[in-house]
Amino acid sequence: MTVIPLKQPSTLQQDVIRLEGIVKGFGGAQALAGASLVVRRGTIHGLVGQNGAGKSTLIKLLAGLHQPDGGRIEIEGQAFDRLTPHLAEELGIHFIHQDRLLVPTFTVGEALFLGREPRIAGTPFLDRRLMQRRAAEILNDYFGVRLPNTALIGDLSTAEKQIVQITRALLNQPKVLVFDEPTAALVRREADILFRLIRRLRDEGVTIIYISHYLNEIEQLCDHVTVLRNGQDVASSPISETSAAAIARLMVERDIQDMFPKPVVALGDEILKVEQLSAPGKYEDVSFTLRRGEVLGLTGLLGSGAKELVRTLFGLEKPASGRIDIGGRPAHLSNPTQATGRNVALVPEDRRRHGIALDLSVKENTSLSSLDRFTRFGFLDRKSEQREVDALIARLQVKASGRDALLRTLSGGNQQKVAIAKWLSRHSEVYLLDEPTVGVDIGSKVEIYTLIGELAARGAGVIVLSSDLPELIGITDRILVFFRGRVVREFASSEATADRVLAESTGSPEGQRHVG
Amino acid sequence: MSLTTTKAANAGLHGVVAASLLRYGLILALIVVFAIFSAITPTFLTLTNLQSVLVNNFPLLAIISIAMTFAVASGGIDLSVGTAMDFASFAFVSLVLAGQPVAIAALAGLAAGALVGAFNALLISVIGVSPFLATLGTLFIGRSVQQLLTNGGNPVYLPPNGVPEVFRFLGHGTLAGFPVPLAIAIIIAVATAVMFVHTRFGRITLSIGIQPSVVRYSGIAAPAYIAATFVLVGLIAAVGGLILTATVTVYIPSSGNAFLLNAIGATFIGTTLSPLGRPNVGGTILGVLLLSIVANGLLLTDLNFYWQQVGTGTLIFAVLALSFINRKAGSGA
Ligand SMILES: Nc1ncnc2c1ncn2[C@@H]1O[C@H](COP(=O)(O)OP(=O)(O)OP(=O)(O)O)[C@@H](O)[C@H]1O
Ligand SMILES: [Mg+2]
């Protein structure tokens, strides 16, 4: 008797997810033009591609948030015309979306259990105690962190919000877990925790789809990788048969010779001087100077005070004592208008809240901070506004259907480019860039680094905050490391290594040398 | 590849249909309403009736609704547009009665309206009260103040022989063939439409309404713009107050509030049925036309006054339903 293996939906399929020839357009713009993705059970599958390649769109089809125009969806061997969010959840597929916001007025416990709150048996009342205990258990077990259950989401840092989102997905005991750029908001220590978690989940049998622009993460973490370009899959292979450089080449169709093009710029006068600046509980006794043409890096873990200092320089927080001089004159910065009045620009970390407005167009977002330039007697000179915007879109390779497209319709990385573009059309003297390349693809990162070099060459002083240490070291002249509110170490970037900077920022330097 | 281009073209076509439905939805609704009333009442489609709509109902509501559109565009609402009208009217009538020249009285009227706006601006931009609560407070305070000023709410008449000629002109005259109130409404509509699209003030006001935090992080003093917006709202409403007084030659305390709900309705209809879902003058004007025609048509059908209100409510529900269908069509494209 011969055994003929029958393909039965009930048997365990080797491929959990098969997406084939998926087509999806948005009113004329083709986001996916026949993309395929096949994911093996129990693997970590990387999905990469340039900004606007269609990664998030593909994932949203899987989540039932968009409907495909064409193509095949097969999950666990079962074919579907389309998925709904409910169906995806029933199939055990869960998501950490790139752009899903948590409700800021919820508590951590509520955010975690929203939609399937446990109830006190036989009553319609929520069992808050149970909710909060389970939340704490999961946070502790998977992340080794403690978040007060009563903390408001709005008060959490970006990284903590992300942890809440991931924890929320884990509560569902997922079969497939999809991460869309999870580390974009995380500092390295937190990212390490995430990687350990992802490997542990894979070993427990969960299938992972992982989207990232950090190709070395893909190389280290993933078992398999698929590259999307212009809405189509251009390659898919086991990670052992490829490399970060090869992936980058497939994505951008060219070799990246110099990741950190840094021009040599002669330093000019002092443009910014910070003296003994203190804000209790945030930072203490911070002093430094920034010269024209200089790119200064700031780094530190969450709560180290670096971010708060940058906010202070943009008039968003008030120092308790100390002094700020800009261009040799004292600056009293009690709101952003005063800061921009002194030619300070800020690209904020939280782009969706502060950097760009999703319901304004590319043009309206880009010119918002420099409307003066396009105004004559109160009237907008729309021609010159359009010219400037078009030039910036081209320069930063913003992929959009046009300057009148709403930011809502742009991919995450392209939104970030607009958040940067809006400050380029205004000639500032001090640029504060907080995580400027979050979510930006590798080719456009190089373009942004080039721009930063140009700003410096033009005579501006630039301060960069980044948790991407190779980036920080590659594009700055000097680096100040913050730890518990103080500057604990200053590096010349040419002498810094990621490990040394990291060691200082975690408060465990090799030696005990300190500045000052 | 050819397959995907057809797909794209289809999606494009679908998108165009949805977009034009949104763009022309209001005009379509107007035509439908027009046809219905023409069919069921013999007097609706007559020159005199249509003239009466355009001359009597439309101009005032249009002006007040345009004022409201600014408040809504900046992300708020102004419940005290009627109060600004009333204060303008009271100042105007009082000064005329006191023997002041009409021009001075009219300027004082405009200033009174702007002052009501400035009071809102103070509450909203300096103290930080939400526009809804601030203007609700102004509405209540304004009502009480008017009662105090008029011995418990008595109308203040202009003596029939003492109504200046300019006054009659403002209320009943014609300008280049247009009745003066209509001409003023058209001028204000054109000027504000240009302001929204072509000035920095308009762009910033709209941006504040869409995402105030981003405007702040762009270094723009949003509270100052919000304050200016509310002063402007009071000023435009004051023009309406002056026209009302000139038409009826009497100041009746708190009479301006009669326009409040319709102004909110017209602004909302115009906003909902615009392609981007943004407050805009053109949409508001179409909303006013729709509301005016429905009110007039219902009046002609001999329905009782309360059924007219039901008519207006139904219209607003219909707009909501239409916009919902449009949004679905748009996102499914
Ligand atoms: N709702 C939408 N309406 C119109 N166009 C859209 C919409 N969503 C996405 N697009 C377009 O589809 C394309 C693919 O976008 P998608 O978000 O999938 O890119 P991505 O690969 O995730 O990029 P990123 O790395 O920047 O996140 C982009 O060109 C984008 O502008
Ligand atoms: Mg994306």
mmCIF file of N, CA and C in Angstrom, chain A residues 3-13:
data_model
loop_
_atom_site.group_PDB
_atom_site.id
_atom_site.type_symbol
_atom_site.label_atom_id
_atom_site.label_comp_id
_atom_site.label_asym_id
_atom_site.label_seq_id
_atom_site.Cartn_x
_atom_site.Cartn_y
_atom_site.Cartn_z
ATOM 1 N N VAL A 3 1.560 5.162 0.250
ATOM 2 C CA VAL A 3 1.010 6.318 0.977
ATOM 3 C C VAL A 3 1.127 7.561 0.110
ATOM 4 N N ILE A 4 0.010 8.101 -0.245
ATOM 5 C CA ILE A 4 0.026 9.357 -1.002
ATOM 6 C C ILE A 4 -0.295 10.500 -0.036
ATOM 7 N N PRO A 5 0.689 11.336 0.183
ATOM 8 C CA PRO A 5 0.405 12.426 1.116
ATOM 9 C C PRO A 5 -0.682 13.344 0.545
ATOM 10 N N LEU A 6 -1.735 13.484 1.285
ATOM 11 C CA LEU A 6 -2.822 14.357 0.857
ATOM 12 C C LEU A 6 -2.648 15.746 1.440
ATOM 13 N N LYS A 7 -2.926 16.716 0.601
ATOM 14 C CA LYS A 7 -2.823 18.085 1.106
ATOM 15 C C LYS A 7 -4.126 18.444 1.810
ATOM 16 N N GLN A 8 -4.089 18.373 3.082
ATOM 17 C CA GLN A 8 -5.303 18.668 3.836
ATOM 18 C C GLN A 8 -5.108 19.953 4.632
ATOM 19 N N PRO A 9 -6.127 20.774 4.652
ATOM 20 C CA PRO A 9 -6.016 22.027 5.417
ATOM 21 C C PRO A 9 -5.745 21.770 6.894
ATOM 22 N N SER A 10 -6.171 20.589 7.367
ATOM 23 C CA SER A 10 -6.033 20.347 8.798
ATOM 24 C C SER A 10 -4.597 20.012 9.178
ATOM 25 N N THR A 11 -3.836 19.463 8.222
ATOM 26 C CA THR A 11 -2.455 19.143 8.584
ATOM 27 C C THR A 11 -1.650 20.431 8.697
ATOM 28 N N LEU A 12 -0.578 20.319 9.457
ATOM 29 C CA LEU A 12 0.252 21.508 9.674
ATOM 30 C C LEU A 12 1.004 21.849 8.395
ATOM 31 N N GLN A 13 0.771 23.005 7.853
ATOM 32 C CA GLN A 13 1.477 23.438 6.663
ATOM 33 C C GLN A 13 2.874 23.906 7.043
#
